XYZ file of C-alpha atoms in Angstrom:
678
model
C 0.288 -0.084 0.145
C 1.316 3.177 -1.192
C 1.130 6.863 0.635
C 2.250 8.800 -2.184
C 0.631 11.800 -3.594
C -0.504 10.723 -7.200
C 0.689 14.033 -8.631
C -0.673 15.687 -11.738
C 0.590 18.764 -13.476
C -0.691 21.779 -12.325
C -3.248 24.037 -13.682
C -3.506 27.921 -13.441
C -6.390 27.295 -11.176
C -4.772 24.901 -8.294
C -1.538 27.095 -8.463
C -3.171 28.904 -5.087
C 0.537 29.825 -4.041
C -1.019 30.356 -0.231
C 1.537 31.218 2.615
C 0.492 28.764 4.743
C 2.978 29.384 7.748
C 1.586 32.917 7.534
C -2.130 31.826 7.312
C -2.204 28.977 9.930
C -0.970 28.818 13.315
C 1.832 25.538 14.198
C -0.426 23.054 15.012
C -3.344 24.419 12.191
C -0.293 23.658 10.025
C 1.013 20.359 11.052
C -2.386 19.215 10.328
C -2.967 20.725 7.019
C 0.339 19.781 5.581
C 0.412 16.463 6.858
C 1.723 13.412 4.465
C -0.975 10.950 3.227
C -2.187 8.359 5.649
C -5.054 8.491 8.150
C -5.023 11.189 10.328
C -7.182 12.368 13.349
C -7.189 16.106 14.286
C -8.603 16.871 17.662
C -9.899 20.248 17.097
C -10.486 21.950 20.526
C -13.551 24.746 20.930
C -12.861 27.519 19.314
C -9.501 26.616 17.551
C -10.447 27.270 14.136
C -11.925 23.754 12.615
C -13.539 24.977 9.683
C -10.376 26.788 8.767
C -7.953 23.703 9.069
C -10.443 21.601 6.902
C -10.801 23.938 4.086
C -6.942 24.775 3.939
C -6.621 21.020 3.973
C -8.686 20.559 0.575
C -6.376 23.630 -0.677
C -3.305 21.717 0.159
C -4.542 18.278 -1.731
C -5.234 20.608 -4.762
C -1.672 22.331 -4.681
C 0.111 18.692 -4.444
C -1.637 17.846 -7.413
C -4.801 15.644 -6.375
C -7.358 16.066 -8.736
C -10.895 17.563 -7.193
C -13.118 14.859 -8.176
C -10.817 12.458 -6.147
C -11.357 13.996 -2.734
C -14.563 13.568 -0.544
C -15.547 15.800 2.224
C -18.426 14.889 4.427
C -20.087 17.093 6.713
C -23.372 16.657 8.836
C -25.159 19.330 8.006
C -26.266 21.341 4.617
C -25.443 24.776 6.419
C -21.839 23.196 7.358
C -21.788 21.362 3.950
C -22.079 24.771 2.295
C -20.193 27.173 4.466
C -17.233 24.387 3.927
C -17.224 24.846 -0.276
C -17.886 28.558 0.227
C -14.661 28.901 2.248
C -12.928 26.585 -0.343
C -14.348 28.488 -3.671
C -13.134 31.767 -1.437
C -9.194 30.170 -1.254
C -9.485 28.972 -4.890
C -11.136 32.183 -6.005
C -13.600 29.965 -8.244
C -16.254 27.602 -7.546
C -14.733 23.942 -7.483
C -17.536 21.831 -8.905
C -15.858 18.569 -9.419
C -15.196 18.382 -5.504
C -17.213 15.528 -3.966
C -18.497 17.742 -0.818
C -21.733 17.822 1.213
C -23.227 15.780 3.923
C -23.328 12.255 4.317
C -27.127 11.556 3.336
C -26.678 13.971 0.288
C -23.378 12.059 -0.916
C -25.381 8.647 -0.113
C -28.051 9.775 -2.456
C -25.643 10.856 -5.362
C -24.253 7.232 -5.107
C -27.500 5.419 -4.607
C -29.191 7.151 -8.032
C -25.981 5.924 -9.769
C -26.077 2.603 -8.645
C -29.589 1.784 -7.389
C -30.184 -1.127 -9.905
C -27.532 -3.189 -8.261
C -29.695 -3.060 -5.224
C -33.025 -4.070 -7.265
C -34.499 -0.272 -6.906
C -35.118 1.933 -10.171
C -32.751 4.724 -10.176
C -35.786 6.989 -10.013
C -36.397 5.980 -6.844
C -38.445 8.176 -4.224
C -36.907 9.768 -0.914
C -39.524 9.121 1.774
C -39.838 12.138 4.222
C -41.151 10.938 7.775
C -44.835 11.355 6.626
C -44.223 9.335 3.984
C -42.614 6.805 6.171
C -45.292 6.868 8.823
C -48.025 6.293 6.147
C -45.919 3.081 4.959
C -45.917 2.056 8.668
C -49.386 2.138 9.216
C -50.352 0.537 6.479
C -48.298 -2.641 7.824
C -49.888 -2.348 11.168
C -53.375 -2.086 9.308
C -52.271 -5.539 7.353
C -51.586 -7.091 10.779
C -54.442 -5.428 12.472
C -52.140 -4.380 15.415
C -53.909 -1.063 16.015
C -57.353 -3.287 16.901
C -55.439 -5.847 19.047
C -53.486 -3.918 21.579
C -54.286 -0.106 22.695
C -50.562 -0.008 24.205
C -48.943 -1.336 20.926
C -46.138 1.571 19.768
C -47.427 4.296 17.348
C -46.280 4.920 13.591
C -43.954 7.425 15.046
C -42.326 5.047 17.740
C -41.755 2.263 15.321
C -40.155 4.503 12.838
C -37.346 5.751 15.394
C -36.800 2.227 16.501
C -36.370 0.958 12.662
C -34.199 4.359 12.228
C -32.037 3.216 14.985
C -31.737 0.033 13.962
C -30.490 0.822 10.835
C -28.056 3.870 12.137
C -26.654 1.601 15.069
C -26.426 -1.925 13.593
C -28.632 -3.163 16.199
C -31.609 -5.613 15.629
C -35.169 -4.374 16.662
C -34.804 -7.264 19.475
C -31.603 -5.186 20.714
C -33.384 -2.288 20.835
C -36.509 -3.031 22.748
C -34.431 -5.143 25.079
C -32.445 -1.845 25.690
C -33.992 1.443 24.982
C -37.483 0.707 24.545
C -38.151 -2.232 27.804
C -41.637 -1.161 28.206
C -42.460 -2.861 24.575
C -40.662 -6.082 25.335
C -43.822 -8.041 25.007
C -44.062 -6.802 21.685
C -40.485 -7.324 20.427
C -41.856 -10.351 17.455
C -44.585 -7.938 16.376
C -42.151 -5.060 16.268
C -39.577 -7.402 14.361
C -42.376 -8.460 11.983
C -43.335 -4.817 11.391
C -40.134 -3.841 10.213
C -40.245 -6.514 7.544
C -43.296 -5.191 6.438
C -41.992 -1.446 6.366
C -39.076 -2.607 4.659
C -40.756 -4.812 2.031
C -43.502 -2.049 1.299
C -40.394 0.571 0.986
C -38.904 -2.091 -1.856
C -42.404 -2.335 -3.521
C -43.182 1.316 -3.669
C -39.287 2.101 -5.113
C -39.020 4.277 -2.042
C -36.097 4.753 0.225
C -36.516 6.810 3.651
C -33.718 8.900 4.706
C -32.098 6.250 7.003
C -31.917 4.064 3.862
C -29.473 6.607 2.202
C -26.612 5.629 4.029
C -27.636 2.298 5.053
C -28.357 0.849 1.157
C -25.063 2.861 0.412
C -23.042 0.807 2.686
C -25.182 -2.504 1.373
C -23.834 -1.458 -1.641
C -20.349 -1.242 -1.074
C -20.250 -4.411 1.054
C -22.390 -6.707 -1.868
C -20.843 -5.280 -4.895
C -16.939 -5.506 -5.463
C -17.024 -3.636 -8.517
C -18.658 -0.894 -7.161
C -16.958 -0.655 -3.864
C -13.494 -0.907 -5.600
C -14.381 1.693 -7.745
C -15.171 3.982 -5.331
C -12.398 2.910 -2.851
C -10.131 4.084 -6.153
C -11.846 7.282 -6.645
C -11.808 8.866 -3.525
C -8.052 8.960 -2.523
C -8.615 11.347 0.424
C -11.544 11.356 2.462
C -12.375 14.433 4.952
C -14.794 14.398 7.948
C -16.063 17.153 9.846
C -17.369 16.650 13.139
C -16.489 12.912 13.531
C -17.310 13.087 16.979
C -20.936 12.959 16.175
C -21.038 9.714 13.684
C -22.975 6.546 14.121
C -21.740 3.306 13.904
C -23.138 3.229 10.364
C -21.397 6.512 9.245
C -18.193 5.116 10.701
C -18.374 1.857 9.046
C -19.031 3.584 5.532
C -16.058 5.984 5.903
C -13.726 2.788 6.981
C -14.986 0.677 3.941
C -14.340 3.741 1.655
C -11.131 4.348 3.182
C -9.967 1.026 3.055
C -7.316 1.143 -0.012
C -5.909 4.205 0.665
C -6.247 4.926 3.971
C -5.747 8.738 3.358
C -8.631 9.563 5.790
C -8.439 12.941 7.709
C -11.516 13.263 10.609
C -11.717 16.141 12.515
C -13.930 16.711 15.740
C -13.102 17.187 19.014
C -14.151 13.791 21.585
C -14.905 16.832 24.467
C -17.782 17.751 22.482
C -19.521 14.735 21.761
C -23.347 15.147 23.057
C -25.269 13.204 20.837
C -25.553 9.606 22.216
C -29.206 9.992 22.815
C -29.552 10.351 19.118
C -27.162 7.375 18.173
C -24.003 8.794 17.947
C -21.048 6.498 18.568
C -18.367 8.143 20.983
C -16.198 5.297 20.230
C -15.828 5.921 16.681
C -13.228 9.057 17.364
C -11.812 7.222 20.911
C -11.197 4.339 18.888
C -9.863 5.949 15.871
C -5.969 5.361 16.366
C -6.658 1.588 17.249
C -8.863 0.917 13.974
C -6.303 2.974 11.832
C -2.743 1.440 13.321
C 0.005 4.224 12.606
C -2.500 6.948 12.468
C -1.283 10.527 13.242
C -3.054 12.466 16.166
C -3.007 16.259 15.884
C -3.994 18.476 18.223
C -5.334 21.757 17.830
C -5.454 23.525 21.027
C -5.269 27.404 20.705
C -8.620 29.197 21.360
C -9.128 32.206 19.750
C -12.486 32.640 21.329
C -12.521 32.973 25.055
C -10.461 34.709 27.455
C -7.673 32.532 29.607
C -9.671 32.801 32.616
C -12.686 31.030 30.902
C -10.641 28.509 29.164
C -8.639 27.905 32.578
C -12.257 27.067 33.768
C -13.287 24.947 30.923
C -9.657 22.753 31.380
C -10.969 22.108 34.543
C -14.392 20.925 33.940
C -13.434 18.345 31.279
C -10.548 16.944 33.176
C -12.191 14.307 35.276
C -13.337 12.395 32.195
C -11.582 9.148 31.751
C -12.229 8.826 28.355
C -10.836 11.398 26.229
C -7.758 12.557 24.284
C -6.022 14.828 26.904
C -6.150 18.341 25.812
C -5.664 21.770 27.095
C -7.144 24.948 25.438
C -4.799 27.575 25.477
C -5.684 31.249 24.678
C -5.131 33.637 21.917
C -6.552 36.411 23.733
C -5.448 39.041 26.511
C -6.458 38.165 30.216
C -10.175 39.135 31.160
C -12.342 38.533 34.511
C -12.889 35.394 36.322
C -16.185 33.021 35.543
C -18.525 33.923 38.528
C -19.852 31.356 40.595
C -23.389 32.494 41.696
C -25.065 31.115 44.735
C -28.657 31.898 44.480
C -31.513 31.297 47.602
C -34.045 29.904 44.752
C -35.070 30.380 41.136
C -36.540 33.691 41.339
C -33.533 35.070 42.930
C -31.130 33.709 40.250
C -33.571 34.892 37.372
C -33.957 38.216 39.104
C -30.056 38.225 39.178
C -29.675 37.399 35.565
C -32.156 39.986 34.572
C -30.423 42.424 36.484
C -27.164 41.815 35.333
C -28.114 41.777 31.528
C -29.476 45.515 32.071
C -26.191 46.362 33.564
C -24.233 44.989 30.919
C -26.679 46.945 28.641
C -25.766 49.936 30.291
C -22.245 49.546 30.068
C -22.452 48.971 25.922
C -22.972 45.264 25.593
C -25.837 44.494 23.106
C -28.544 42.136 24.498
C -28.043 40.199 21.192
C -24.369 39.362 22.767
C -25.395 37.283 25.677
C -27.079 33.727 26.129
C -28.486 31.861 29.046
C -27.932 28.170 28.668
C -29.509 25.349 30.294
C -30.166 21.773 30.444
C -33.473 21.486 29.838
C -36.213 23.519 28.869
C -37.810 23.842 32.017
C -34.854 25.238 33.882
C -35.808 28.484 32.175
C -39.452 28.937 33.335
C -38.733 31.210 35.692
C -36.536 33.359 33.961
C -38.934 33.955 31.213
C -41.328 35.296 33.811
C -38.830 37.351 35.111
C -37.662 38.832 31.787
C -41.287 39.213 30.656
C -41.994 41.228 34.144
C -39.141 43.539 33.179
C -40.033 43.747 29.929
C -36.525 42.750 28.675
C -36.638 41.584 25.482
C -35.791 37.743 24.719
C -35.592 34.852 21.919
C -36.207 31.189 22.638
C -33.770 29.327 20.362
C -34.484 26.138 21.152
C -36.315 24.438 18.418
C -39.913 23.849 18.686
C -41.477 26.433 21.264
C -41.585 24.433 24.610
C -45.578 25.423 25.152
C -46.183 24.152 21.410
C -45.375 21.106 22.134
C -48.158 18.585 21.996
C -47.400 16.577 25.314
C -47.566 19.912 27.120
C -50.564 21.055 25.184
C -52.320 17.988 25.903
C -51.468 18.163 29.914
C -52.609 21.409 30.238
C -55.789 20.960 28.204
C -57.141 19.282 31.366
C -56.450 21.721 33.503
C -57.975 24.253 31.110
C -61.007 21.859 30.642
C -61.671 21.941 34.732
C -61.136 25.409 34.969
C -63.516 26.277 32.128
C -65.903 23.285 31.058
C -67.200 25.508 27.657
C -63.520 25.575 26.427
C -64.317 23.866 23.372
C -60.835 23.460 21.990
C -59.653 21.814 25.271
C -62.382 19.383 25.196
C -61.842 18.222 21.705
C -58.032 18.141 22.282
C -58.617 15.514 25.155
C -61.184 13.551 23.640
C -59.221 12.820 20.413
C -56.635 11.423 22.471
C -59.233 8.458 22.931
C -58.846 5.351 20.387
C -61.822 5.629 18.224
C -62.742 9.256 18.778
C -61.784 11.283 15.459
C -62.914 15.085 14.816
C -66.063 14.758 13.757
C -66.961 12.252 16.739
C -65.705 14.960 18.895
C -67.945 17.519 17.460
C -70.738 15.751 18.329
C -69.607 14.633 21.701
C -69.083 18.188 22.498
C -72.440 19.390 21.636
C -74.252 16.600 23.778
C -72.168 17.766 26.905
C -72.829 20.955 26.253
C -76.579 19.975 26.134
C -76.229 18.006 29.473
C -74.471 20.799 31.685
C -77.148 23.279 30.218
C -79.931 20.891 31.186
C -77.594 20.548 34.683
C -77.821 24.252 35.250
C -74.636 25.424 33.824
C -75.250 28.202 31.069
C -72.858 27.440 28.243
C -73.384 30.268 26.034
C -71.890 34.060 25.804
C -68.342 35.207 27.348
C -68.824 33.344 30.590
C -70.581 30.959 31.902
C -73.405 30.897 34.663
C -74.698 28.056 36.946
C -78.141 28.442 38.342
C -78.503 28.279 42.149
C -79.682 24.724 42.132
C -77.123 23.674 39.698
C -75.765 20.118 41.070
C -74.383 18.584 37.872
C -70.425 18.030 37.905
C -68.545 17.674 34.596
C -67.842 14.273 35.098
C -71.547 13.609 35.275
C -71.934 15.751 32.273
C -69.646 13.541 30.010
C -71.556 10.728 31.673
C -74.940 11.818 30.064
C -73.570 11.698 26.859
C -71.523 8.372 27.117
C -74.362 6.737 24.728
C -72.849 8.971 21.882
C -69.375 7.607 22.301
C -68.360 4.820 19.654
C -68.368 1.435 21.146
C -64.601 0.650 20.415
C -63.976 4.022 22.431
C -65.999 3.134 25.568
C -63.324 1.773 27.818
C -61.269 5.210 26.855
C -64.051 7.213 27.642
C -64.813 5.438 30.726
C -61.015 6.201 31.656
C -61.391 9.672 30.666
C -64.681 10.554 32.810
C -63.104 9.177 35.576
C -60.053 11.034 35.575
C -62.075 14.385 35.027
C -63.958 12.822 38.161
C -60.958 13.014 40.004
C -59.694 16.172 38.656
C -62.610 18.588 39.668
C -62.508 17.040 43.430
C -61.668 19.854 45.708
C -58.805 18.394 47.496
C -57.287 18.174 43.985
C -58.709 21.050 41.655
C -57.305 23.851 44.077
C -53.761 22.802 42.534
C -52.549 22.934 39.063
C -49.485 20.533 40.371
C -51.687 18.022 41.735
C -53.962 18.126 38.891
C -50.875 17.664 36.370
C -49.582 14.555 38.564
C -52.957 13.171 38.989
C -52.997 13.240 34.567
C -50.334 11.284 34.618
C -50.964 8.901 36.740
C -54.275 8.478 35.426
C -52.601 6.669 32.099
C -51.316 9.924 30.125
C -47.654 8.484 30.759
C -48.924 5.159 28.859
C -50.012 7.140 26.209
C -46.778 9.140 26.038
C -44.696 5.289 25.810
C -46.842 4.405 23.001
C -46.982 7.587 21.143
C -43.528 9.275 21.307
C -39.891 7.838 20.810
C -38.842 10.498 23.111
C -41.245 9.712 25.879
C -39.078 9.898 28.841
C -38.035 13.618 27.977
C -41.474 14.368 27.587
C -42.559 12.591 30.947
C -39.938 14.446 32.701
C -40.999 17.784 31.365
C -44.609 17.146 32.545
C -43.445 16.163 35.884
C -41.322 19.798 36.109
C -43.880 21.357 34.899
C -46.119 20.216 37.813
C -43.517 20.835 40.218
C -43.162 24.531 38.710
C -46.837 25.178 39.265
C -46.456 24.668 42.797
C -45.332 28.303 43.122
C -48.999 29.712 41.903
C -51.868 30.168 44.193
C -54.515 29.007 41.595
C -55.115 27.175 38.592
C -56.093 29.958 36.718
C -53.484 32.017 37.982
C -50.790 29.215 36.637
C -52.750 28.789 33.504
C -52.711 33.068 32.829
C -48.770 32.979 33.567
C -48.285 30.114 30.627
C -50.790 31.579 28.543
C -48.429 35.014 28.653
C -45.109 32.753 28.205
C -46.765 31.027 25.240
C -47.852 34.180 23.529
C -44.008 35.691 23.959
C -42.866 32.560 22.068
C -45.598 33.228 19.417
C -44.366 36.544 18.994
C -41.212 35.896 17.828
C -40.253 37.170 14.132
C -37.062 36.461 12.566
C -37.580 39.707 10.974
C -37.640 41.656 14.145
C -34.249 43.606 14.850
C -34.903 44.195 18.206
C -32.278 43.610 20.493
C -32.700 40.075 22.834
C -31.054 38.067 25.033
C -30.814 34.747 23.640
C -32.526 31.538 25.678
C -31.279 28.169 24.583
C -30.476 24.444 25.560
C -27.054 23.473 25.309
C -27.553 21.187 22.608
C -29.070 24.027 20.371
C -26.179 26.376 21.418
C -23.247 23.917 20.125
C -21.386 25.696 17.424
C -22.239 29.160 18.768
C -20.413 32.047 20.621
C -21.525 34.332 22.725
C -20.072 37.578 24.472
C -21.584 36.719 27.586
C -22.956 33.307 29.083
C -25.145 32.852 32.029
C -25.545 28.806 32.724
C -27.971 28.113 35.043
C -29.810 25.153 37.341
C -26.441 23.619 37.950
C -27.668 21.535 40.618
C -27.229 17.694 41.034
C -30.451 15.782 39.341
C -30.844 19.028 36.956
C -27.435 18.988 35.606
C -26.284 16.372 35.747
C -29.515 15.240 35.099
C -30.876 12.594 37.190
C -30.891 9.366 34.618
C -27.691 10.306 32.952
C -25.756 9.820 36.604
C -26.887 5.952 36.318
C -24.129 4.970 34.276
C -20.351 6.388 33.681
C -20.814 7.008 30.080
C -23.842 9.262 31.101
C -22.201 11.031 33.281
C -19.216 11.721 31.031
C -21.450 13.057 28.175
C -22.923 15.288 30.758
C -19.582 16.634 31.711
C -18.856 17.269 27.901
C -22.407 19.173 27.814
C -21.111 21.217 30.613
C -17.716 22.015 29.035
C -19.652 23.121 25.591
C -22.011 25.546 27.964
C -18.505 26.911 28.926
C -16.625 27.080 25.680
C -19.485 29.325 24.226
C -18.343 32.194 26.309
C -16.329 34.593 24.908
C -15.816 37.829 27.506
C -18.041 36.549 30.743
C -19.102 33.467 32.280
C -21.687 33.136 34.908
C -22.084 29.530 36.685
C -25.546 30.110 38.768
C -27.302 27.349 40.861
C -30.122 27.840 43.254
C -30.072 26.467 46.932
C -33.747 25.883 47.024
C -36.368 25.169 44.771
C -39.737 26.073 45.726
C -42.357 23.075 45.323
C -40.032 20.586 43.911
C -40.553 17.902 47.005
C -43.360 15.760 48.256
C -46.498 17.286 48.348
C -44.888 20.758 47.132
C -42.690 21.292 50.105
C -39.570 23.526 49.075
C -36.174 21.383 48.678
C -32.863 22.128 49.024
C -30.620 21.748 46.208
C -26.963 20.001 45.981
C -24.695 21.900 43.908
C -23.786 20.267 40.596
C -20.762 18.122 41.057
C -19.353 19.756 38.390
C -19.008 22.576 40.095
C -16.676 20.917 42.440
C -14.079 19.871 40.093
C -13.442 23.521 39.404
C -10.919 24.885 41.778
C -12.379 27.629 43.363
C -9.008 30.008 42.877
C -10.613 30.012 39.178
C -13.751 31.640 40.177
C -15.031 34.661 41.267
C -17.837 33.409 44.044
C -21.039 35.538 44.193
C -23.197 34.775 47.287
C -26.572 36.229 46.518
C -28.485 34.649 49.783
């Protein structure tokens, strides 16, 4: 096996005359000009990873490597476009011959050329998630699964199981035994549904998103001629964000690089935070073992943060055992020490952030340059209330707006209906959760319920409801009075719904939004989450935290009012709005971003790290990497905040004392300014 460059005569467009030693630091230069062979580039946060990759492409072109012999793989369309733009800027023109793009786009390109080798037509359809869901529904209907057991996983959950199976090289039985153990009794049926789904895709000449990788790998494994063609063609393979690759992507890279071994992977093991969606941390950790003789380059000069912030970042990640040892070194001048902010409770934490943000604004920092980062959506609820009270603009950049998520709307619909029985939207949302009741059925049932309640003395017309002096009819009784209109197949679900409403409207429960939400979970909604959502545990946690958050409100009506105000703030976000706004974001959403000022909040054990993550060493180490990511988003100032007390987060709504995050104890106090606000 030869590692020599395959040289060809220079053409004018690739004689770039780049002064690499001038353009790059010493560590970047070593990685960019590395000789052929396998290379792992550990690029620390803020160290110029993209710059290193693009200059590597330019260097290979200058060495005479034809552009169409280089494969550049990225994870997102945005990253692919940015990488190709930078390469074009270096060259002074577009380089169309370079194979660059996301894993899925390259997979689609190759499959379009060779689909017939797998028994597909080249005009195959790429199925989106809704298309896949429709095919899975058809398989369920054929097997009459939906009529056999209401607890069988819904199509979205099956789709996630099938997707994870493809990307992790596991069987559905292995996944059910591990991540989806609550479906263990259906393991055989789930495996059968996967076979039906695969057969329907083949019959429809369709491939889903996962097939673009799985079938690409299958093509290379089964067709020696095609495999050798691409192994010869791609003399140099470059991979961005390698720490986020899954088992399937890792195997694809290994197979493509098997002839030349000229594979350069760039990433940061300390920023591997996506195991929950299938990323395989072992890919980057074990790269030197899979590629004997691989050179490891570490790019540790950080251009983003002050030395004081980097000292904290280095200390924060040091406790992880499974990592490549590294130490971020500053390129910037000294600044202020990060602050460790101890607050009495979440309310004081929120008030501190609001006050400090206003001070920073008065000192000349734009609100756009301030970010508040958190482990979970719910950690920022008190802060949202405080910012709204003080009329400080903020934007939530954490994907789907929290209060627009289906499970939150479902849970709060119970409270809305009890507080206001004439709420038609809440009623219809709830009854359509019952299997066998659709939109038309919900309308019919609402009219029957409305008539029953009016007959019982509750006026349901107009802007307000009026009860006659002799009104005795409860909401549950009004529902039961219309039971004869319920379809037979929904009778059991309706009976459970009526029983739940009866418990919710009881005086002992009705006075507490928190008790009502907990009762909703205990009455079977947790089972609905399991059957309906692949990320059931996260959704369950969020509803439980919503219940705990609700303890601070005196009445159900007050709680619903505040939720409505927060929802309206979220709904009012406008991408065209140029108003300065503080950024609120989960840490996962903030990866790859940077801010002048960063507040990391709710640093309490059980919150960050989360309770579930601490059940395994791997889980705790990933949480520590997440903490490291949050720290390294900050450029100038960093505030690590935690409350000593959480109101209503104990049994029966009692206040509970919090233990500061174990991650904080791993940072020497000499590196921090301690602020005690108690």
